[in-house]
mmCIF file of C-alpha atoms and ligand atoms in Angstrom:
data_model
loop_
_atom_site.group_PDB
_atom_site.id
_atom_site.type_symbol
_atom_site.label_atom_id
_atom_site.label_comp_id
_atom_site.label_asym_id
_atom_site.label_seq_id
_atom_site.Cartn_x
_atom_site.Cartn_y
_atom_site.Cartn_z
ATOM 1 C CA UNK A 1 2.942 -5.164 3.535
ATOM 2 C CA UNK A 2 3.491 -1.842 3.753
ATOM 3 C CA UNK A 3 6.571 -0.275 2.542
ATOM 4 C CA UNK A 4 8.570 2.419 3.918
ATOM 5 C CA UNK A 5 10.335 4.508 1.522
ATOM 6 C CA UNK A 6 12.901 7.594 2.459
ATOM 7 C CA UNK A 7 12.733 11.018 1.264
ATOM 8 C CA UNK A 8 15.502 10.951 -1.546
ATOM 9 C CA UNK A 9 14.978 10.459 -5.389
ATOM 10 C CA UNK A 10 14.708 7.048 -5.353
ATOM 11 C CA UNK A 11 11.818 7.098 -2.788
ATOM 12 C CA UNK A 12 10.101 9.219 -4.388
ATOM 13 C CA UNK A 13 10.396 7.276 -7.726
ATOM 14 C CA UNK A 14 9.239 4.474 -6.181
ATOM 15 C CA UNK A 15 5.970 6.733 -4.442
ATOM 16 C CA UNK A 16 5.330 8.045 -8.223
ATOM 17 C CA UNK A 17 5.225 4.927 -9.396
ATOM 18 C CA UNK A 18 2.681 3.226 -7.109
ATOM 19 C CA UNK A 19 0.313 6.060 -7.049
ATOM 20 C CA UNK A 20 0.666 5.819 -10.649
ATOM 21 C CA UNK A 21 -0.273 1.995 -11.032
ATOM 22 C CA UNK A 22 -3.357 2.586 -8.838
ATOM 23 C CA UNK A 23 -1.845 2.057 -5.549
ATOM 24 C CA UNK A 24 -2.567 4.044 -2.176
ATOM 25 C CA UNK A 25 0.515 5.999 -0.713
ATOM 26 C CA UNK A 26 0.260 8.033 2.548
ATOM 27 C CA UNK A 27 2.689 10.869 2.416
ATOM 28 C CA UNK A 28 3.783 13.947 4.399
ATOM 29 C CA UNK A 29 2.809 17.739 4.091
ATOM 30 C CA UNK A 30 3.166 20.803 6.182
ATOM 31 C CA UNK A 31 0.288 20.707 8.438
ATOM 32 C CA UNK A 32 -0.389 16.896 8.584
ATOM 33 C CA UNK A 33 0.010 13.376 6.575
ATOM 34 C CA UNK A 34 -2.233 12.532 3.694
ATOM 35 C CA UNK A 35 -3.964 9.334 2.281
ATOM 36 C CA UNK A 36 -2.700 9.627 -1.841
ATOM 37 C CA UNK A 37 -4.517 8.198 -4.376
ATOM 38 C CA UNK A 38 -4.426 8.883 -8.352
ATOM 39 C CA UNK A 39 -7.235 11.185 -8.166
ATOM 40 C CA UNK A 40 -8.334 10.516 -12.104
ATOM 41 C CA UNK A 41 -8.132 6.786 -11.410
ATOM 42 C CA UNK A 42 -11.553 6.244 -9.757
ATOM 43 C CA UNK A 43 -10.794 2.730 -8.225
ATOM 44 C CA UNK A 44 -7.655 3.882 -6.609
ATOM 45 C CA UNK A 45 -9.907 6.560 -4.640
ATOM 46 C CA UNK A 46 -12.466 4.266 -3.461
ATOM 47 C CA UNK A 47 -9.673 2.180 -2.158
ATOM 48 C CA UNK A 48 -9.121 5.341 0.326
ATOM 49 C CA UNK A 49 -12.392 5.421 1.267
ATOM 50 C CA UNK A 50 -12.179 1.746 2.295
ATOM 51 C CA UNK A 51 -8.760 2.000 3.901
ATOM 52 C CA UNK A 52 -10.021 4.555 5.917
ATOM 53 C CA UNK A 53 -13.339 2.691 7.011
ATOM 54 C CA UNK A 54 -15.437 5.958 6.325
ATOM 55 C CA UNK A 55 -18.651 5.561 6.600
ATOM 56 C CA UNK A 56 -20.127 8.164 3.599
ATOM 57 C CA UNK A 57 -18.050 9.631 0.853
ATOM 58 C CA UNK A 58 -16.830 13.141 1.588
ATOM 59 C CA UNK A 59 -15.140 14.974 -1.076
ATOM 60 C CA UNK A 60 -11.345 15.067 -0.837
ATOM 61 C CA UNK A 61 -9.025 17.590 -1.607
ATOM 62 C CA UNK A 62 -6.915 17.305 -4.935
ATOM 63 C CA UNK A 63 -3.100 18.151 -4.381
ATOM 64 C CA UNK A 64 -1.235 19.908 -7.028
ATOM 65 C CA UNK A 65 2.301 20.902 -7.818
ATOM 66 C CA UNK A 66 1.215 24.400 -8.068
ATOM 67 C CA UNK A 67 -1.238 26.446 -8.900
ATOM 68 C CA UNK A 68 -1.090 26.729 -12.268
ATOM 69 C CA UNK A 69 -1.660 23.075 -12.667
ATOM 70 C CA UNK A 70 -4.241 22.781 -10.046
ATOM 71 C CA UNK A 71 -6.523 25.930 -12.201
ATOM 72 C CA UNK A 72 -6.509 23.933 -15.620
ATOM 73 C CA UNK A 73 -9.105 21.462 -13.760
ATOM 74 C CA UNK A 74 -10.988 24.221 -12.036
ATOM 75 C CA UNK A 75 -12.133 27.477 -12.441
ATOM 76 C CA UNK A 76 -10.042 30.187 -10.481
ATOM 77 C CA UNK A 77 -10.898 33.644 -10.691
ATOM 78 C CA UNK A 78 -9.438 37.259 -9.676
ATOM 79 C CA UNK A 79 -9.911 35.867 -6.031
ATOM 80 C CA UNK A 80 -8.310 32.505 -6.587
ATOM 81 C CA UNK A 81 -5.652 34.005 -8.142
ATOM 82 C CA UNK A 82 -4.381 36.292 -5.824
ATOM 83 C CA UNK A 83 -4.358 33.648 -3.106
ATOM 84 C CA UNK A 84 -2.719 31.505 -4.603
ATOM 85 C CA UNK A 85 -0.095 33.917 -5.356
ATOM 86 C CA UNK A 86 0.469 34.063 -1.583
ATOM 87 C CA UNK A 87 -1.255 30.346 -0.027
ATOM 88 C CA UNK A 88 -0.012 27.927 -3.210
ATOM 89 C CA UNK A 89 1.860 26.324 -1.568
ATOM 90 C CA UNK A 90 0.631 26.773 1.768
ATOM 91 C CA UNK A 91 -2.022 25.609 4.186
ATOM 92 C CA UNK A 92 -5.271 26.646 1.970
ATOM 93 C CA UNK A 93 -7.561 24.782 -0.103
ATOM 94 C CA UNK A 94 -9.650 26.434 -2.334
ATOM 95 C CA UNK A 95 -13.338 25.047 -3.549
ATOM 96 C CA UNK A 96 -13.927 25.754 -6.949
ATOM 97 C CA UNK A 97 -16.188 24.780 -9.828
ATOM 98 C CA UNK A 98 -14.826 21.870 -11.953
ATOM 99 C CA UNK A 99 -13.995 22.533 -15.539
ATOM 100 C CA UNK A 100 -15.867 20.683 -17.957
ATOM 101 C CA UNK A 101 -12.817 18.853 -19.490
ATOM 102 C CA UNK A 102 -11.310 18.258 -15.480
ATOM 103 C CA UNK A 103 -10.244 14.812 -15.645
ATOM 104 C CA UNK A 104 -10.618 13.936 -12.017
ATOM 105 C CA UNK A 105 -12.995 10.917 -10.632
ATOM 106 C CA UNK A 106 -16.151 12.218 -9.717
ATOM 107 C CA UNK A 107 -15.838 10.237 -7.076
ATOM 108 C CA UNK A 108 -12.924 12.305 -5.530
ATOM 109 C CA UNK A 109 -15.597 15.429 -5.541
ATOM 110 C CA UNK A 110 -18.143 12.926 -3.892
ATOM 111 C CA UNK A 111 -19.993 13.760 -7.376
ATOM 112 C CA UNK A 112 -20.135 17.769 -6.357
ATOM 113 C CA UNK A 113 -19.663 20.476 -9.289
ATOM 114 C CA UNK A 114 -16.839 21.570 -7.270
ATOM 115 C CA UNK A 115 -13.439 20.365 -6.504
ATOM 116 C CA UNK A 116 -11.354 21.304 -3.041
ATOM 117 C CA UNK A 117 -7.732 22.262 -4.661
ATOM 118 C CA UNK A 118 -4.385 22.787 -2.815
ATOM 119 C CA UNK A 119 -0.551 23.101 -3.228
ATOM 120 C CA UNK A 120 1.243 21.697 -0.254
ATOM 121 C CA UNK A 121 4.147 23.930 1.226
ATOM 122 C CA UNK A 122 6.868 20.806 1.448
ATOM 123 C CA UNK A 123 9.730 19.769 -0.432
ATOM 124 C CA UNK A 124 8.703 15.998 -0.406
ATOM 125 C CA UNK A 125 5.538 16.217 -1.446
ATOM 126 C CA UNK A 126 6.011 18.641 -3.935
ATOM 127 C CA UNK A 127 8.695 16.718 -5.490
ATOM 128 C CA UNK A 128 6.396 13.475 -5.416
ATOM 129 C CA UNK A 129 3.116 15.550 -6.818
ATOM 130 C CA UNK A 130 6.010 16.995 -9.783
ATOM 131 C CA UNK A 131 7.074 13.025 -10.495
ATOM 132 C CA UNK A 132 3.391 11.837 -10.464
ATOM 133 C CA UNK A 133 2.420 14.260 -12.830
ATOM 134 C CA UNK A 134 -1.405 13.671 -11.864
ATOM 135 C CA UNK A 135 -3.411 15.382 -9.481
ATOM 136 C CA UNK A 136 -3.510 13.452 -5.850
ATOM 137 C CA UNK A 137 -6.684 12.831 -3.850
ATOM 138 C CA UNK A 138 -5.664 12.754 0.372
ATOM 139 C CA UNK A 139 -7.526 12.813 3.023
ATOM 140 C CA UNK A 140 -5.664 12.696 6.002
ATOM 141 C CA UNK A 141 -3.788 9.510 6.730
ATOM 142 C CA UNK A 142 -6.174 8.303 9.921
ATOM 143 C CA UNK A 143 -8.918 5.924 10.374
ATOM 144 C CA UNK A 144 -12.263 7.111 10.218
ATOM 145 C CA UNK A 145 -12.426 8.886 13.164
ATOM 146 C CA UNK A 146 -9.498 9.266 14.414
ATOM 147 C CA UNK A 147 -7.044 12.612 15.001
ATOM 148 C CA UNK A 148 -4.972 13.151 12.215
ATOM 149 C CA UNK A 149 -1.323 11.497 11.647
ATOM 150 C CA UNK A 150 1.401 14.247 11.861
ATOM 151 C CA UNK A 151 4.604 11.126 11.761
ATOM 152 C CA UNK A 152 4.716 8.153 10.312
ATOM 153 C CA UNK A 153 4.552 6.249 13.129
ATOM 154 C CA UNK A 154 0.779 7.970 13.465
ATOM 155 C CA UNK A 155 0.158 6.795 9.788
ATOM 156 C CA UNK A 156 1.478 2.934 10.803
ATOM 157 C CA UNK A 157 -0.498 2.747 13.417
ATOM 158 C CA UNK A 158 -3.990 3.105 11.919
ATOM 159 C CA UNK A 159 -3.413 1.703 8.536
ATOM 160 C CA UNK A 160 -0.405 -0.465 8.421
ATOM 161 C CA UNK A 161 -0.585 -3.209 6.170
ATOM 162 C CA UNK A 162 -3.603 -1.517 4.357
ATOM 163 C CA UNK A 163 -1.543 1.100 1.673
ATOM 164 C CA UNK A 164 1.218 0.184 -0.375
ATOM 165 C CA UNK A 165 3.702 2.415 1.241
ATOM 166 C CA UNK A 166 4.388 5.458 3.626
ATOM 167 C CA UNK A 167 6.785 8.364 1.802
ATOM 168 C CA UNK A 168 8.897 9.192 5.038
ATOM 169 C CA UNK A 169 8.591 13.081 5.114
ATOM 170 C CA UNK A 170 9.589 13.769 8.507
ATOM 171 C CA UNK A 171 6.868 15.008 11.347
ATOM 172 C CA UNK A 172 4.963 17.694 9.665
ATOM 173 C CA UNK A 173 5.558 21.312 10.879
ATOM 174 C CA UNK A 174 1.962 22.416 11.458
ATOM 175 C CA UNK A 175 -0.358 19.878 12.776
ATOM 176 C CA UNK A 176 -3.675 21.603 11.998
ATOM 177 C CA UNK A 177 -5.493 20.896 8.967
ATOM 178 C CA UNK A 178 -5.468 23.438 5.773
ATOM 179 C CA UNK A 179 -7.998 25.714 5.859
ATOM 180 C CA UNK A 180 -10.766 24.772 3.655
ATOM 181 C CA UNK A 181 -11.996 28.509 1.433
ATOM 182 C CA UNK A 182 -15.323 28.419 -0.738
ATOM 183 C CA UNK A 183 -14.727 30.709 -3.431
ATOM 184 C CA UNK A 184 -17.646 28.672 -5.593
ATOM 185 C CA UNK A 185 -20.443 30.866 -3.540
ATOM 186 C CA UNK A 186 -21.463 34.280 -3.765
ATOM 187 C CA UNK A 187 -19.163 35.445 -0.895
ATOM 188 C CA UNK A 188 -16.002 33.145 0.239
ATOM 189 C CA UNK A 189 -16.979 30.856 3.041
ATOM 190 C CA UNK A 190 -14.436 29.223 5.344
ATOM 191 C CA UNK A 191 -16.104 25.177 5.481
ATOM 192 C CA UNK A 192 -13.370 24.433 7.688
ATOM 193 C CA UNK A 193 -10.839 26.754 9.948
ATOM 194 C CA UNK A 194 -7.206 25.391 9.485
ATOM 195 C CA UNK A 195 -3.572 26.458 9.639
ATOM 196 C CA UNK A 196 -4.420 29.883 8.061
ATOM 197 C CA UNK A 197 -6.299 32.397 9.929
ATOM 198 C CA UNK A 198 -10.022 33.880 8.322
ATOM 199 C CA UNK A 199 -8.188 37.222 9.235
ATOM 200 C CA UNK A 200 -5.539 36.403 7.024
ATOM 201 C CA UNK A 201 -7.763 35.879 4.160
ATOM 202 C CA UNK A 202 -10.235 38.885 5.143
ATOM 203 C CA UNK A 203 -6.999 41.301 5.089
ATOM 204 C CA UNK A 204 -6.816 40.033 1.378
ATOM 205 C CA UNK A 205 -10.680 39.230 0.462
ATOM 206 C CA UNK A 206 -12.950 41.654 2.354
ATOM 207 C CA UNK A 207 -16.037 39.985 3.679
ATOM 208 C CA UNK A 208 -15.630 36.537 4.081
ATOM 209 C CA UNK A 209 -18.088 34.550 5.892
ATOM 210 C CA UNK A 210 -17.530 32.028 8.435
ATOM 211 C CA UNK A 211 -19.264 28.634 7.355
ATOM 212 C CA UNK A 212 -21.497 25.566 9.052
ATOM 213 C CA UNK A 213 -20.199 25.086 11.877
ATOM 214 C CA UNK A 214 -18.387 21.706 12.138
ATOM 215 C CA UNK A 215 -20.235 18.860 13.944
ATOM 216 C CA UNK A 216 -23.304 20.694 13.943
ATOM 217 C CA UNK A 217 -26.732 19.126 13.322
ATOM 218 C CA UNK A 218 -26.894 18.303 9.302
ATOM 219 C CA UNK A 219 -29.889 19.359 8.055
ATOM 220 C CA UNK A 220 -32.546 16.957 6.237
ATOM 221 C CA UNK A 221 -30.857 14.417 4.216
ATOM 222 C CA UNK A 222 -30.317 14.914 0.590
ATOM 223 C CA UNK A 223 -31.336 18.499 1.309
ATOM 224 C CA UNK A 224 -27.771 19.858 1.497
ATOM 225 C CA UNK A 225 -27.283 22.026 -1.197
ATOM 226 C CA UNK A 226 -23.934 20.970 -1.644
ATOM 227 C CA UNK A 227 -24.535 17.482 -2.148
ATOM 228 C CA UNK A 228 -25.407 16.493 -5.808
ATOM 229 C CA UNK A 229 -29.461 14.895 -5.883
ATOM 230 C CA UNK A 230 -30.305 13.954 -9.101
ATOM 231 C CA UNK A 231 -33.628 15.343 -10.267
ATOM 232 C CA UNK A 232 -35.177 11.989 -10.818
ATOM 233 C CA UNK A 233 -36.597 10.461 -8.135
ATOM 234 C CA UNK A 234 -34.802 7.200 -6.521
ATOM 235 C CA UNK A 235 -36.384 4.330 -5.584
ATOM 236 C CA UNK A 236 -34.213 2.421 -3.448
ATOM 237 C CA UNK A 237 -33.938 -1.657 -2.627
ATOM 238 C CA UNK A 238 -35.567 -2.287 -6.532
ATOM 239 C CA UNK A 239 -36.365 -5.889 -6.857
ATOM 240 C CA UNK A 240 -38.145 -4.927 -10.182
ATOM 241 C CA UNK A 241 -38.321 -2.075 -12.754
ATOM 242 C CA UNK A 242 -40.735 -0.673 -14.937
ATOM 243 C CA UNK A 243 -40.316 0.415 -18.565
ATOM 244 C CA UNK A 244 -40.579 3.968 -17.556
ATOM 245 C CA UNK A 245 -37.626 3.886 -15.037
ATOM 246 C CA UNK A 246 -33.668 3.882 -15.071
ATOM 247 C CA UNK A 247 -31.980 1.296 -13.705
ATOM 248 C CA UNK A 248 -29.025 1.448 -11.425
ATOM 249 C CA UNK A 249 -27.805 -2.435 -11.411
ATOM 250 C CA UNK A 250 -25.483 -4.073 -8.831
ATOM 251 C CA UNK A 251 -25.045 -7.510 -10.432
ATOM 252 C CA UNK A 252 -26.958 -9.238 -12.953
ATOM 253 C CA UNK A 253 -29.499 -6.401 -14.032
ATOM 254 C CA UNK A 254 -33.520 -6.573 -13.372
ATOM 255 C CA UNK A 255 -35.033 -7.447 -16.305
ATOM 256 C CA UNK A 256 -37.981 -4.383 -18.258
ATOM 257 C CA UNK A 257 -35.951 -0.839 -17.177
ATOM 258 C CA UNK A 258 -35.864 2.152 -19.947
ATOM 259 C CA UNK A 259 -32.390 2.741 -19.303
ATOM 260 C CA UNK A 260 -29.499 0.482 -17.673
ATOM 261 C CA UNK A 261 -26.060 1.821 -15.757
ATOM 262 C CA UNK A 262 -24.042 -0.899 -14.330
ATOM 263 C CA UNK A 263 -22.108 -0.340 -11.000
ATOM 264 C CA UNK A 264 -20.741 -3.573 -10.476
ATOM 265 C CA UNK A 265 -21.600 -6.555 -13.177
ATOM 266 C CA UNK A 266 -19.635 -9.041 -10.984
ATOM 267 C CA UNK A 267 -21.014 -7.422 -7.247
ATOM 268 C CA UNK A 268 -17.909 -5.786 -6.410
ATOM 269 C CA UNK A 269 -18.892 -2.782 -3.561
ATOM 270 C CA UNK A 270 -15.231 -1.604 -4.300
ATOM 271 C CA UNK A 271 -15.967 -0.926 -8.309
ATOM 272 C CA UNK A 272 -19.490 0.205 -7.344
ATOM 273 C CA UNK A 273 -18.142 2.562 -5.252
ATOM 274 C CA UNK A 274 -15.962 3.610 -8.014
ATOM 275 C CA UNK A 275 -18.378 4.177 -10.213
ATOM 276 C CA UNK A 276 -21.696 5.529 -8.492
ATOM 277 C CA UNK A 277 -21.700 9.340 -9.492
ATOM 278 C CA UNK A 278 -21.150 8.263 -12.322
ATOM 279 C CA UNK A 279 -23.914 6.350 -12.420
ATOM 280 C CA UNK A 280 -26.180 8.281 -10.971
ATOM 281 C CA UNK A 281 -25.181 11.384 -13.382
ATOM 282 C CA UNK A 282 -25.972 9.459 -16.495
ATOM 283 C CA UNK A 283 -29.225 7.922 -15.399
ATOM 284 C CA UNK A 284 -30.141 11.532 -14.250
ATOM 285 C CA UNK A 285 -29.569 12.400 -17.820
ATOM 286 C CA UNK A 286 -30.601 9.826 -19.827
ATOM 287 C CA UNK A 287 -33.761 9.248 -17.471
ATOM 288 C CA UNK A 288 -35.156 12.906 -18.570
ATOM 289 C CA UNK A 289 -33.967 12.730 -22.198
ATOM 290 C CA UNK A 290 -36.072 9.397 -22.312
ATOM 291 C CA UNK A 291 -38.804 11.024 -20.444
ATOM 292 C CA UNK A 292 -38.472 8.276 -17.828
ATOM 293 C CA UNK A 293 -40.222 8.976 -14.336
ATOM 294 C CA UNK A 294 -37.625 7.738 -11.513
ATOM 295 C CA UNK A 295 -34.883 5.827 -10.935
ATOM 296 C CA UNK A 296 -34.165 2.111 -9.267
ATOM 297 C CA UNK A 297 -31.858 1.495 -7.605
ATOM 298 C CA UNK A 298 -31.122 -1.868 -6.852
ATOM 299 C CA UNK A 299 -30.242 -3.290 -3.451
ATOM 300 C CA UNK A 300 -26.166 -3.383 -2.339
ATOM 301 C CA UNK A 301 -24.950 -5.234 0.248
ATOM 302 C CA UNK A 302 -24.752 -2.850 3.461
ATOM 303 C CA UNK A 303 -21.223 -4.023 4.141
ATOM 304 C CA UNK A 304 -17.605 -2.218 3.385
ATOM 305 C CA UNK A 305 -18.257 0.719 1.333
ATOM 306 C CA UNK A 306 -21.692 -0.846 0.743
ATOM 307 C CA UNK A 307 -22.197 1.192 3.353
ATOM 308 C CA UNK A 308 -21.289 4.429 1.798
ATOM 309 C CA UNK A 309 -22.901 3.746 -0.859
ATOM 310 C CA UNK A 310 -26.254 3.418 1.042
ATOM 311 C CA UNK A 311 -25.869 6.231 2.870
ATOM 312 C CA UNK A 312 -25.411 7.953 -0.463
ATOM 313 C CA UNK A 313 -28.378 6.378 -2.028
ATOM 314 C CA UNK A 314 -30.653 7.135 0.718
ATOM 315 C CA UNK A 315 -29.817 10.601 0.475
ATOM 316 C CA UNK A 316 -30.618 10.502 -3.255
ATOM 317 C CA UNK A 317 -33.973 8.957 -2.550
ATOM 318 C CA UNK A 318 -34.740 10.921 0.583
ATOM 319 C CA UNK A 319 -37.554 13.801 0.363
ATOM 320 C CA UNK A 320 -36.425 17.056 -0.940
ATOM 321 C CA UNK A 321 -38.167 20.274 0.528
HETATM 322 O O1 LIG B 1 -4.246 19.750 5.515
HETATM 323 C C1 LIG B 1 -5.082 19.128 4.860
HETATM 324 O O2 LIG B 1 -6.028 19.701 4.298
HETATM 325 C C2 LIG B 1 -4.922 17.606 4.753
HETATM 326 C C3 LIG B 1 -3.643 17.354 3.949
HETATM 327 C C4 LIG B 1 -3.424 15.885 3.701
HETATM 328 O O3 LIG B 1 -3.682 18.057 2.723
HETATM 329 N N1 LIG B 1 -6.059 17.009 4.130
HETATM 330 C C5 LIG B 1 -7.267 16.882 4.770
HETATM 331 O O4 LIG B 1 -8.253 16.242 4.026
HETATM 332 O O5 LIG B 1 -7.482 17.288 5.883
HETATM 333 P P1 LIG B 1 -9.631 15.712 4.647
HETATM 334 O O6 LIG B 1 -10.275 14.831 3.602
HETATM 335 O O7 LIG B 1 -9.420 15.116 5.962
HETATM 336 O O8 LIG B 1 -10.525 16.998 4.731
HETATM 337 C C6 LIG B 1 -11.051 17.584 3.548
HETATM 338 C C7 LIG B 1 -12.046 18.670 3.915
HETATM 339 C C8 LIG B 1 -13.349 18.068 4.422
HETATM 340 O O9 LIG B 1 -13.839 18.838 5.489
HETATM 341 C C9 LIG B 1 -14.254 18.162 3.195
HETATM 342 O O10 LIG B 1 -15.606 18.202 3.525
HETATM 343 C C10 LIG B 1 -13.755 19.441 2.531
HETATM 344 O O11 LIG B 1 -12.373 19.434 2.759
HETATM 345 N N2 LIG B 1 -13.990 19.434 1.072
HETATM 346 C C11 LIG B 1 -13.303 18.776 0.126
HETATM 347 N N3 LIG B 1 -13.814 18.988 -1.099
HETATM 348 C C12 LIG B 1 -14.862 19.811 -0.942
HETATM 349 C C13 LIG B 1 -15.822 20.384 -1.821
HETATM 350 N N4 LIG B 1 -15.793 20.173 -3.129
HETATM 351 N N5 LIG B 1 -16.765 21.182 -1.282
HETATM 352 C C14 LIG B 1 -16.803 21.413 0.043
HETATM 353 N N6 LIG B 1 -15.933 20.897 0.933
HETATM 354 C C15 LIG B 1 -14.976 20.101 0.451
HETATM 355 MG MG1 LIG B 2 -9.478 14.321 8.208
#
């Protein structure tokens, strides 16, 4: 069942409150509806990944009251700041390095160094994002695939009795995407034109450079720099392990590994999901503090965000150049 609430103080209550216990609740910005999810609560964001059906896990954007809260999890320089002055709110997302101490799910990052950060310009969701009083993870509120929602009745249609409830926000003003600004780089790269115009941000930046183009070719698997490989070598579809490798367990664990990380004791994809970077991070670590030579990874059923996590593991294990 999915609930609709209205836009007054008491809907919104009721929106804080299920993000809060781990529930998903799609909810209206200025350029188009978003999936929310705790973003510290790492459950509650795999749950968006398997409302949505994606396939792989691409990072999602953190929302934030403002900007001040949104730069104690991630490092915002003389750049940052002065957009934000202007963008936050606004349609812009900025990518920046994650602070040591940021308390968000790797998984919301898709395990990346970085986090995508932005203040949305509307009332609603600012007031929700202010009640919450924890960062929100949203994709846009469509299936896999699909354009993205810009009314409720968009939302409804794709994921209707899938997310606790829809925060009735009216139609949202925009209808294009934020744009997506890599300040982590060298030179600001635009990963994805939006609302905001690149001349906009060159009148206040300087160079800024235009990035991949979207739907182009990816190059090599687990050869995009952005994407975190750990150094170890995988070894995927383990149906043993050797003393000299870390294991990464789904379900009871192979007997004889150097190091053990659990994704799902019980064989849930959903808390595997959850946990994965995680995972992967810590054997990574541990692995080369033990001197270990690779990691195993065990098999997971390819199904629901098995699936992801496959495609994520395969990346992990595929040749690097
Ligand atoms: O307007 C919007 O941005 C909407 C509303 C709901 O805020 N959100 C949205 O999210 O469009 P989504 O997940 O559909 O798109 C997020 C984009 C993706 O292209 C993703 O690859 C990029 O942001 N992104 C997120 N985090 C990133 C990161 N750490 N590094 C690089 N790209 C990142
Ligand atoms: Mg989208």
């Amino acid at each position: 069942m999915t609930e609709i609430l209205p836009p007054t103080q008491d809907g919104v209550e009721q929106a804080a409150a299920l993000l809060r216990a781990g529930e998903l609740v799609a909810f209206g910005t200025e350029t188009v509806y978003g999936l929310g999810a705790d973003a510290t609560n790492a459950e509650a964001v795999a749950r968006i990944f398997e409302a949505k059906g994606r396939p792989r896990f691409n990072p999602l954007i953190c929302h934030y009251p403002d900007a001040e809260a949104a730069f104690a999890h991630v490092v915002a320089g003389a750049q940052a700041r002065l957009l934000a002055e202007k963008w936050m709110p606004g349609p812009l997302t900025l990518v920046l390095r994650r602070r040591t101490e940021c308390p968000v799910a790797l998984l919301t990052g898709a395990g990346l160094d970085t986090l995508a950060v932005r203040v949305p310009l509307h009332p609603v969701a600012l007031a929700l994002l202010q009640m919450v009083g924890r960062p929100i993870a949203a994709p846009s509120a469509n299936l896999s695939g699909q354009v993205s929602p810009t009314t409720i009745e968009h939302v409804l249609d794709g994921l209707k009795g899938q997310i606790a409830a829809v925060l009735d926000s009216g139609p949202c003003r925009q209808g294009l995407e934020s744009t997506v600004l890599d300040l982590s780089r060298r030179w600001p790269v635009v990963l994805r034109p939006g609302a905001l115009a690149t001349e906009e941000l060159r009148q206040m930046l300087g160079r800024v450079d235009a990035g991949e183009t979207p739907g182009a070719a990816p190059r090599a698997p687990g050869m995009l720099a952005s994407h975190y490989a750990p150094r170890l070598p995988v070894r995927l579809e383990a149906i043993s392990a050797g003393p000299d490798e870390a294991l990464l367990a789904f379900g009871p664990p192979l007997p004889g590994a150097g190091a053990v990380f659990q994704l799902s004791e019980r064989g849930d994809v959903l808390e595997a999901a959850s946990r994965l970077f995680a995972g992967l991070r810590w054997l990574d670590s541990e692995g080369r503090r033990l001197g270990l030579r690779g990691i195993a990874a065990m098999p997971v059923p390819d199904e629901q965000l098995g699936h992801a996590i496959n495609d994520r593991l395969r990346r992990a294990a595929a040749p690097r150049g």
